[in-house]
Tab-separated table of C-alpha atoms in Angstrom:
chain	number	residue	atom	x	y	z
A	1	MET	CA	51.979	15.189	50.692
A	2	ALA	CA	51.426	17.103	53.963
A	3	ARG	CA	51.628	20.421	52.106
A	4	LYS	CA	49.030	19.247	49.576
A	5	PHE	CA	46.751	18.191	52.429
A	6	LEU	CA	47.077	21.619	54.093
A	7	TYR	CA	46.272	23.306	50.794
A	8	PHE	CA	43.170	21.112	50.518
A	9	VAL	CA	42.050	22.010	54.086
A	10	ALA	CA	42.604	25.711	53.395
A	11	PHE	CA	40.578	25.427	50.188
A	12	CYS	CA	37.699	23.768	52.079
A	13	ILE	CA	37.745	26.487	54.753
A	14	VAL	CA	37.539	29.162	52.058
A	15	LEU	CA	34.591	27.348	50.485
A	16	VAL	CA	32.773	27.062	53.837
A	17	ILE	CA	33.416	30.695	54.768
A	18	GLY	CA	32.459	31.872	51.304
A	19	GLY	CA	29.321	29.786	51.384
A	20	ARG	CA	28.364	31.153	54.778
A	21	ILE	CA	28.888	34.731	53.628
A	22	ALA	CA	26.821	34.078	50.515
A	23	TYR	CA	24.064	32.577	52.675
A	24	GLU	CA	24.039	35.551	55.032
A	25	LEU	CA	23.918	37.996	52.121
A	26	PHE	CA	21.442	36.154	49.946
A	27	GLN	CA	19.494	33.842	52.271
A	28	GLU	CA	16.110	35.153	51.122
A	29	GLU	CA	17.039	34.738	47.461
A	30	LEU	CA	18.417	31.228	48.077
A	31	ALA	CA	15.267	30.234	49.965
A	32	ALA	CA	13.123	31.489	47.094
A	33	ILE	CA	15.141	29.475	44.577
A	34	ALA	CA	14.802	26.350	46.691
A	35	LEU	CA	11.120	26.648	47.594
A	36	VAL	CA	9.137	28.795	45.121
A	37	PRO	CA	7.359	26.504	42.634
A	38	SER	CA	8.483	26.665	39.034
A	39	ALA	CA	5.215	25.138	37.846
A	40	GLU	CA	2.319	27.213	36.582
A	41	PHE	CA	-0.470	27.819	39.077
A	42	ALA	CA	-3.243	25.271	38.657
A	43	PRO	CA	-6.619	26.693	39.717
A	44	VAL	CA	-7.867	25.032	42.889
A	45	LYS	CA	-11.422	23.811	42.532
A	46	PRO	CA	-13.614	24.750	45.530
A	47	LEU	CA	-14.482	21.876	47.809
A	48	GLU	CA	-18.007	20.527	47.858
A	49	ALA	CA	-20.256	22.310	50.359
A	50	ASN	CA	-20.417	19.200	52.553
A	51	ALA	CA	-16.769	18.161	52.112
A	52	TYR	CA	-15.836	18.529	55.776
A	53	GLU	CA	-18.463	16.012	56.798
A	54	ASP	CA	-15.752	13.536	55.807
A	55	ALA	CA	-13.795	12.575	58.933
A	56	ASP	CA	-10.701	12.048	56.766
A	57	LEU	CA	-10.462	15.816	56.282
A	58	TRP	CA	-9.709	16.357	59.960
A	59	TYR	CA	-6.532	15.702	61.901
A	60	SER	CA	-8.441	16.342	65.118
A	61	ARG	CA	-12.141	16.237	65.901
A	62	PRO	CA	-14.381	14.515	68.442
A	63	GLY	CA	-14.359	10.748	68.163
A	64	ILE	CA	-10.863	10.202	66.751
A	65	GLY	CA	-9.571	8.799	70.041
A	66	VAL	CA	-5.963	8.093	70.999
A	67	SER	CA	-4.624	8.792	67.493
A	68	ASP	CA	-5.726	12.435	67.741
A	69	PRO	CA	-2.434	14.430	67.713
A	70	ALA	CA	-3.938	17.424	69.513
A	71	ARG	CA	-4.749	15.210	72.521
A	72	TRP	CA	-1.103	14.361	73.130
A	73	GLN	CA	0.080	15.191	76.642
A	74	PRO	CA	3.795	15.687	77.447
A	75	ALA	CA	5.372	14.868	80.791
A	76	TYR	CA	7.420	17.048	83.133
A	77	ALA	CA	11.161	16.470	83.333
A	78	SER	CA	12.684	16.384	86.828
A	79	GLU	CA	15.756	15.226	88.697
A	80	ARG	CA	13.839	12.063	89.513
A	81	GLY	CA	13.137	11.348	85.868
A	82	VAL	CA	9.954	12.107	83.981
A	83	LEU	CA	6.876	13.024	85.985
A	84	PRO	CA	3.505	12.658	84.249
A	85	THR	CA	1.350	15.747	84.052
A	86	PRO	CA	-1.816	15.331	86.094
A	87	ALA	CA	-4.971	14.437	84.242
A	88	GLU	CA	-7.393	17.348	84.048
A	89	PRO	CA	-11.111	17.245	83.443
A	90	LYS	CA	-12.159	18.592	80.064
A	91	GLN	CA	-13.507	22.134	80.083
A	92	PRO	CA	-16.675	22.956	78.099
A	93	PHE	CA	-15.201	24.829	75.133
A	94	ALA	CA	-14.398	24.035	71.516
A	95	VAL	CA	-11.120	24.846	69.760
A	96	PHE	CA	-10.690	25.412	66.028
A	97	PHE	CA	-6.959	25.057	65.316
A	98	VAL	CA	-5.283	25.727	61.951
A	99	HIS	CA	-1.828	24.185	61.580
A	100	PRO	CA	1.199	25.968	60.065
A	101	THR	CA	2.854	25.252	56.731
A	102	SER	CA	4.039	21.671	56.399
A	103	PHE	CA	4.036	21.452	52.578
A	104	LEU	CA	7.495	22.337	51.230
A	105	ASN	CA	7.196	20.772	47.786
A	106	ARG	CA	7.912	23.163	44.902
A	107	SER	CA	6.147	20.991	42.346
A	108	ALA	CA	2.761	22.519	43.252
A	109	TRP	CA	1.431	25.733	44.766
A	110	ASN	CA	-1.074	24.003	47.063
A	111	ALA	CA	-0.894	20.741	48.975
A	112	PRO	CA	-3.144	17.952	47.715
A	113	LEU	CA	-5.877	16.405	49.856
A	114	GLU	CA	-6.851	13.446	47.717
A	115	ASN	CA	-5.306	9.995	48.179
A	116	GLY	CA	-4.077	10.880	51.649
A	117	GLY	CA	-2.245	14.010	50.545
A	118	ASP	CA	1.502	14.539	50.381
A	119	PRO	CA	2.995	11.982	52.822
A	120	GLU	CA	5.760	14.222	54.156
A	121	ALA	CA	3.466	17.232	54.571
A	122	GLU	CA	0.953	15.054	56.418
A	123	ARG	CA	3.648	13.667	58.732
A	124	ILE	CA	4.974	17.143	59.575
A	125	ALA	CA	1.483	18.535	60.126
A	126	ARG	CA	0.746	15.873	62.733
A	127	ILE	CA	4.009	16.638	64.516
A	128	TYR	CA	3.122	20.327	64.563
A	129	LEU	CA	-0.288	19.532	66.014
A	130	ARG	CA	1.278	17.462	68.807
A	131	GLY	CA	3.412	20.399	69.893
A	132	MET	CA	1.199	23.370	69.039
A	133	ALA	CA	-2.420	22.257	69.419
A	134	SER	CA	-1.842	20.177	72.551
A	135	PRO	CA	-1.692	23.241	74.873
A	136	PHE	CA	-5.427	23.541	74.144
A	137	ASN	CA	-6.219	19.940	75.079
A	138	ALA	CA	-8.241	20.881	78.150
A	139	ALA	CA	-11.034	21.652	75.681
A	140	SER	CA	-14.007	19.338	75.418
A	141	GLU	CA	-13.627	19.527	71.628
A	142	ILE	CA	-10.620	20.198	69.375
A	143	TRP	CA	-11.106	20.506	65.640
A	144	ALA	CA	-8.089	20.789	63.327
A	145	PRO	CA	-8.791	20.553	59.578
A	146	ARG	CA	-6.655	19.300	56.760
A	147	TYR	CA	-6.635	21.952	54.058
A	148	ARG	CA	-4.949	22.649	50.755
A	149	GLN	CA	-2.305	24.781	52.384
A	150	ALA	CA	-0.137	27.063	50.290
A	151	THR	CA	3.366	25.697	49.834
A	152	MET	CA	6.166	27.465	51.698
A	153	GLY	CA	7.415	29.104	48.514
A	154	ALA	CA	4.108	30.947	48.063
A	155	PHE	CA	5.163	33.224	50.923
A	156	LEU	CA	8.573	33.926	49.391
A	157	THR	CA	7.447	35.508	46.134
A	158	ASP	CA	5.575	38.586	44.969
A	159	ALA	CA	4.168	36.647	42.030
A	160	GLU	CA	0.387	36.544	41.655
A	161	GLU	CA	0.522	32.754	41.903
A	162	GLY	CA	1.590	33.026	45.540
A	163	LYS	CA	-1.419	35.149	46.453
A	164	ARG	CA	-3.790	32.834	44.608
A	165	ALA	CA	-2.352	29.826	46.437
A	166	ILE	CA	-2.862	31.540	49.805
A	167	ASP	CA	-6.424	32.519	48.855
A	168	ALA	CA	-7.178	28.914	47.872
A	169	ALA	CA	-5.898	27.656	51.225
A	170	TYR	CA	-8.012	30.223	53.057
A	171	ALA	CA	-11.125	29.094	51.184
A	172	ASP	CA	-10.672	25.577	52.606
A	173	VAL	CA	-10.176	26.936	56.137
A	174	ARG	CA	-13.340	29.004	55.813
A	175	GLU	CA	-15.267	25.935	54.634
A	176	ALA	CA	-13.956	23.870	57.543
A	177	PHE	CA	-14.865	26.617	59.999
A	178	GLY	CA	-18.434	26.625	58.718
A	179	TYR	CA	-18.730	22.901	59.378
A	180	PHE	CA	-17.120	23.327	62.813
A	181	LEU	CA	-19.758	25.921	63.747
A	182	SER	CA	-22.577	23.698	62.518
A	183	SER	CA	-21.280	20.810	64.644
A	184	VAL	CA	-20.661	22.553	67.970
A	185	ASP	CA	-23.450	23.342	70.414
A	186	PRO	CA	-24.411	27.026	69.929
A	187	ALA	CA	-24.083	27.588	73.697
A	188	THR	CA	-20.451	26.411	73.761
A	189	PRO	CA	-17.702	29.061	73.828
A	190	ILE	CA	-15.102	28.775	71.088
A	191	VAL	CA	-11.374	29.394	70.897
A	192	LEU	CA	-9.584	30.073	67.623
A	193	ALA	CA	-5.908	29.168	67.465
A	194	GLY	CA	-3.289	28.770	64.785
A	195	HIS	CA	0.354	29.276	63.978
A	196	SER	CA	2.166	30.866	61.029
A	197	GLN	CA	0.124	30.215	57.850
A	198	GLY	CA	-2.673	28.968	60.077
A	199	ALA	CA	-2.611	32.234	62.026
A	200	LEU	CA	-2.718	34.251	58.800
A	201	HIS	CA	-5.888	32.457	57.715
A	202	LEU	CA	-7.479	32.902	61.138
A	203	LYS	CA	-6.741	36.625	61.122
A	204	ARG	CA	-8.677	36.971	57.873
A	205	LEU	CA	-11.393	34.565	59.049
A	206	ILE	CA	-12.064	36.673	62.134
A	207	ALA	CA	-12.347	39.845	60.047
A	208	GLU	CA	-14.612	38.303	57.392
A	209	GLU	CA	-16.607	35.569	59.123
A	210	VAL	CA	-16.682	36.331	62.861
A	211	ARG	CA	-16.731	40.090	63.338
A	212	GLY	CA	-20.250	41.452	63.677
A	213	THR	CA	-21.914	38.020	63.710
A	214	PRO	CA	-23.490	36.030	66.570
A	215	VAL	CA	-20.307	33.936	66.584
A	216	ALA	CA	-18.404	36.959	67.912
A	217	ASP	CA	-20.225	36.690	71.238
A	218	ARG	CA	-18.995	33.102	71.618
A	219	LEU	CA	-15.300	33.878	71.098
A	220	ALA	CA	-13.437	33.348	74.367
A	221	ALA	CA	-10.037	34.119	72.795
A	222	ALA	CA	-8.103	34.048	69.524
A	223	TYR	CA	-4.475	32.892	69.536
A	224	ILE	CA	-2.919	34.317	66.365
A	225	ILE	CA	0.619	33.071	66.968
A	226	GLY	CA	3.701	33.371	64.771
A	227	TRP	CA	2.127	35.814	62.321
A	228	PRO	CA	2.228	39.597	62.774
A	229	VAL	CA	-0.922	41.391	63.909
A	230	SER	CA	-0.699	45.148	63.424
A	231	LEU	CA	-2.217	47.151	66.257
A	232	GLN	CA	-3.140	49.909	63.815
A	233	HIS	CA	-3.949	48.069	60.589
A	234	ASP	CA	-5.230	44.608	61.625
A	235	LEU	CA	-6.949	44.741	65.009
A	236	PRO	CA	-9.618	47.315	64.043
A	237	ALA	CA	-10.560	45.189	61.034
A	238	MET	CA	-10.774	42.085	63.223
A	239	GLY	CA	-13.180	43.795	65.585
A	240	PHE	CA	-11.651	42.439	68.797
A	241	PRO	CA	-9.262	44.117	71.232
A	242	ALA	CA	-5.820	42.932	72.204
A	243	CYS	CA	-5.832	40.939	75.434
A	244	ALA	CA	-4.748	43.453	78.062
A	245	ALA	CA	-5.112	41.230	81.134
A	246	PRO	CA	-4.943	37.484	81.883
A	247	ASP	CA	-8.582	37.275	82.952
A	248	GLN	CA	-9.968	39.021	79.861
A	249	ALA	CA	-12.143	37.171	77.351
A	250	GLY	CA	-13.174	38.022	73.809
A	251	CYS	CA	-9.718	39.251	72.807
A	252	VAL	CA	-6.701	38.506	70.614
A	253	LEU	CA	-3.259	37.191	71.613
A	254	SER	CA	-0.191	37.149	69.384
A	255	TRP	CA	3.580	36.841	69.700
A	256	SER	CA	6.661	36.059	67.609
A	257	SER	CA	9.682	34.748	69.513
A	258	PHE	CA	13.330	35.738	69.100
A	259	ALA	CA	16.338	34.900	71.244
A	260	GLU	CA	18.984	37.558	71.799
A	261	PRO	CA	20.834	39.000	70.057
A	262	ALA	CA	17.915	39.091	67.630
A	263	ASP	CA	18.100	39.993	63.961
A	264	PRO	CA	14.466	40.352	62.874
A	265	ALA	CA	15.211	42.504	59.795
A	266	PRO	CA	13.714	40.106	57.192
A	267	VAL	CA	10.576	39.575	59.304
A	268	LEU	CA	10.095	43.284	59.951
A	269	ARG	CA	10.650	44.117	56.291
A	270	ALA	CA	8.057	41.570	55.134
A	271	TYR	CA	5.633	42.761	57.814
A	272	GLY	CA	6.073	46.409	56.889
A	273	GLU	CA	5.624	45.893	53.146
A	274	THR	CA	2.751	43.382	53.074
A	275	PRO	CA	-0.772	44.890	53.037
A	276	ALA	CA	-2.638	44.326	56.290
A	277	LEU	CA	-6.349	43.644	56.690
A	278	ASP	CA	-7.194	47.295	56.033
A	279	GLY	CA	-5.301	47.137	52.722
A	280	ASP	CA	-2.404	49.337	53.823
A	281	PRO	CA	1.177	48.207	54.515
A	282	PRO	CA	1.863	48.472	58.272
A	283	GLY	CA	5.270	50.090	57.769
A	284	THR	CA	6.974	50.573	61.124
A	285	SER	CA	3.771	50.498	63.175
A	286	PRO	CA	4.110	48.109	66.132
A	287	MET	CA	2.861	44.548	66.180
A	288	LEU	CA	0.684	43.069	68.877
A	289	CYS	CA	2.876	41.383	71.476
A	290	THR	CA	1.142	39.419	74.197
A	291	ASN	CA	3.475	38.274	76.951
A	292	PRO	CA	2.574	34.579	77.244
A	293	LEU	CA	4.008	34.387	80.779
A	294	THR	CA	1.651	37.044	82.120
A	295	GLY	CA	-1.253	36.930	79.662
A	296	SER	CA	-1.017	40.717	79.373
A	297	PHE	CA	-0.217	43.153	76.609
A	298	GLY	CA	3.517	43.900	76.514
A	299	GLY	CA	5.776	43.946	79.533
A	300	ALA	CA	8.364	41.491	80.824
A	301	ALA	CA	8.425	38.395	83.026
A	302	PRO	CA	11.322	36.299	84.388
A	303	ALA	CA	11.974	32.666	83.525
A	304	SER	CA	10.630	31.697	86.961
A	305	ALA	CA	7.147	32.610	85.653
A	306	ASN	CA	7.419	29.994	82.897
A	307	LEU	CA	5.348	27.006	84.006
A	308	GLY	CA	6.811	24.682	81.396
A	309	THR	CA	8.559	24.805	78.029
A	310	LEU	CA	7.983	21.809	75.769
A	311	VAL	CA	11.560	20.871	74.840
A	312	PRO	CA	11.352	18.461	71.908
A	313	GLU	CA	13.590	15.685	70.804
A	314	ASP	CA	15.245	16.637	67.536
A	315	SER	CA	12.655	14.630	65.602
A	316	MET	CA	10.028	16.847	67.318
A	317	GLU	CA	7.822	13.780	67.762
A	318	LYS	CA	8.324	13.681	71.543
A	319	GLY	CA	9.313	16.127	74.246
A	320	GLU	CA	9.328	16.995	77.944
A	321	LEU	CA	8.126	20.013	79.885
A	322	VAL	CA	10.896	22.002	81.567
A	323	PRO	CA	9.755	24.773	83.963
A	324	GLY	CA	11.663	28.045	84.270
A	325	LEU	CA	13.585	27.701	81.005
A	326	VAL	CA	13.023	31.050	79.267
A	327	PRO	CA	11.820	34.546	80.199
A	328	ALA	CA	9.704	36.770	77.946
A	329	ARG	CA	9.874	40.474	77.154
A	330	CYS	CA	7.973	42.463	74.535
A	331	ASP	CA	10.062	45.159	72.863
A	332	LYS	CA	8.790	48.395	71.341
A	333	ARG	CA	8.481	46.826	67.881
A	334	GLY	CA	6.180	44.104	69.165
A	335	LEU	CA	8.681	41.247	69.103
A	336	LEU	CA	8.852	38.764	71.979
A	337	LEU	CA	12.430	38.402	73.245
A	338	ILE	CA	13.334	35.278	75.220
A	339	GLY	CA	16.893	36.013	76.376
A	340	PRO	CA	19.930	33.909	75.402
A	341	PRO	CA	19.202	31.142	72.864
A	342	PRO	CA	17.782	28.054	74.623
A	343	GLU	CA	18.532	24.561	73.342
A	344	MET	CA	15.307	23.633	71.568
A	345	GLY	CA	16.546	21.727	68.531
A	346	SER	CA	17.870	22.306	65.050
A	347	TYR	CA	14.958	24.272	63.603
A	348	VAL	CA	15.904	27.738	64.847
A	349	LEU	CA	15.733	30.144	61.906
A	350	PRO	CA	18.390	32.744	61.022
A	351	GLY	CA	18.512	35.792	63.256
A	352	ASN	CA	17.748	33.727	66.385
A	353	ASN	CA	14.175	33.417	65.162
A	354	TYR	CA	12.379	30.771	67.286
A	355	HIS	CA	9.329	30.784	65.018
A	356	VAL	CA	8.876	27.002	65.018
A	357	TYR	CA	8.891	27.026	68.829
A	358	ASP	CA	6.519	29.960	69.469
A	359	LEU	CA	3.962	27.784	71.279
A	360	PRO	CA	6.208	25.053	72.731
A	361	LEU	CA	8.316	27.713	74.498
A	362	PHE	CA	5.240	28.615	76.564
A	363	TRP	CA	3.291	25.342	76.462
A	364	ALA	CA	2.142	25.194	80.084
A	365	ASN	CA	1.404	28.920	80.361
A	366	THR	CA	-0.704	28.756	77.198
A	367	LYS	CA	-2.672	25.851	78.611
A	368	ALA	CA	-3.359	27.767	81.829
A	369	ASP	CA	-4.145	30.924	79.865
A	370	VAL	CA	-6.870	29.439	77.688
A	371	ILE	CA	-8.587	27.799	80.666
A	372	ARG	CA	-8.554	31.131	82.504
A	373	ARG	CA	-10.044	33.017	79.545
A	374	VAL	CA	-12.819	30.485	79.032
A	375	GLU	CA	-13.698	30.749	82.734
A	376	ALA	CA	-13.763	34.552	82.366
A	377	TRP	CA	-16.094	34.193	79.381
A	378	GLN	CA	-18.402	31.919	81.358
A	379	GLN	CA	-18.458	34.244	84.376
A	380	ALA	CA	-19.432	37.170	82.157
A	381	ARG	CA	-22.548	35.318	80.943
């Protein structure tokens, strides 16, 4: 009986090891199988011109009140327990924030909006907004639209359906942005911010709808986080420079976080092969890397410069600010390296990719950064 049990344990170990090896070798293929929709692409009908007048199409906007996820404020952790962050007066600027992918369903290429949308995608989106839009909550206005986001699998395939799904999502973001502009006082500076899929849409929005328009003069900063921005192939098309200093306004910030040792091969391959805003694949050209601890282009900063990392509970619905947790260093490829892997939860991606935590890792520094850039914009007027 004991021998049979040992044989069974050995068999299980072989299965686990074999499965792990298969995952490491074929993780991209396995992800595609699990997430790319098998259904045919259903054309997405454009929204009505006045669709975003409907308050139900916004997660965050003026007037929502205490249920607004972007207005959530974490507390500082300390040896004496949890210390509340001090209340700050609202600053006169408006934020347009586009949330990352929360729709993982492979039954459709785009998330639905009608009838309250997909319940799980809606729940995840609100959690993301609590952790990623809240660093901008010093703003007098925060607007975060619901949109028919492309499902995760759309980014894992070269099929035409994936591109059409992404284009359909962008069309909603563009429509929401138009309503945002019509609703905000023309004298108010604006900040654009988004993560992952949201950052991709904002990158295109800046190139197509902001560059060369009167809106460009109102842009205090654009936070294009968790999506590569090519210095050579994207920034010129966007028409704004990279932020070179912490007191600079009218510029672009971007970073993608990896703990060390980092294995960014899949990310770099996708970045290098996907056409940028100028239509050319970036290849091995460097990405924009803003150091969120200094607010400058490139460089390194110690963990002592980190004013507060938002460390979430594993549900990601709550969290506490922990100062001095991680450093930040931009490498020559444009990746942001954060030292040994910090304990942030169970959503770290393969290769020590801290994609989900790009903004929470630098929550307090981001909050200080946006206030500083808006003040710089105001002083320049």
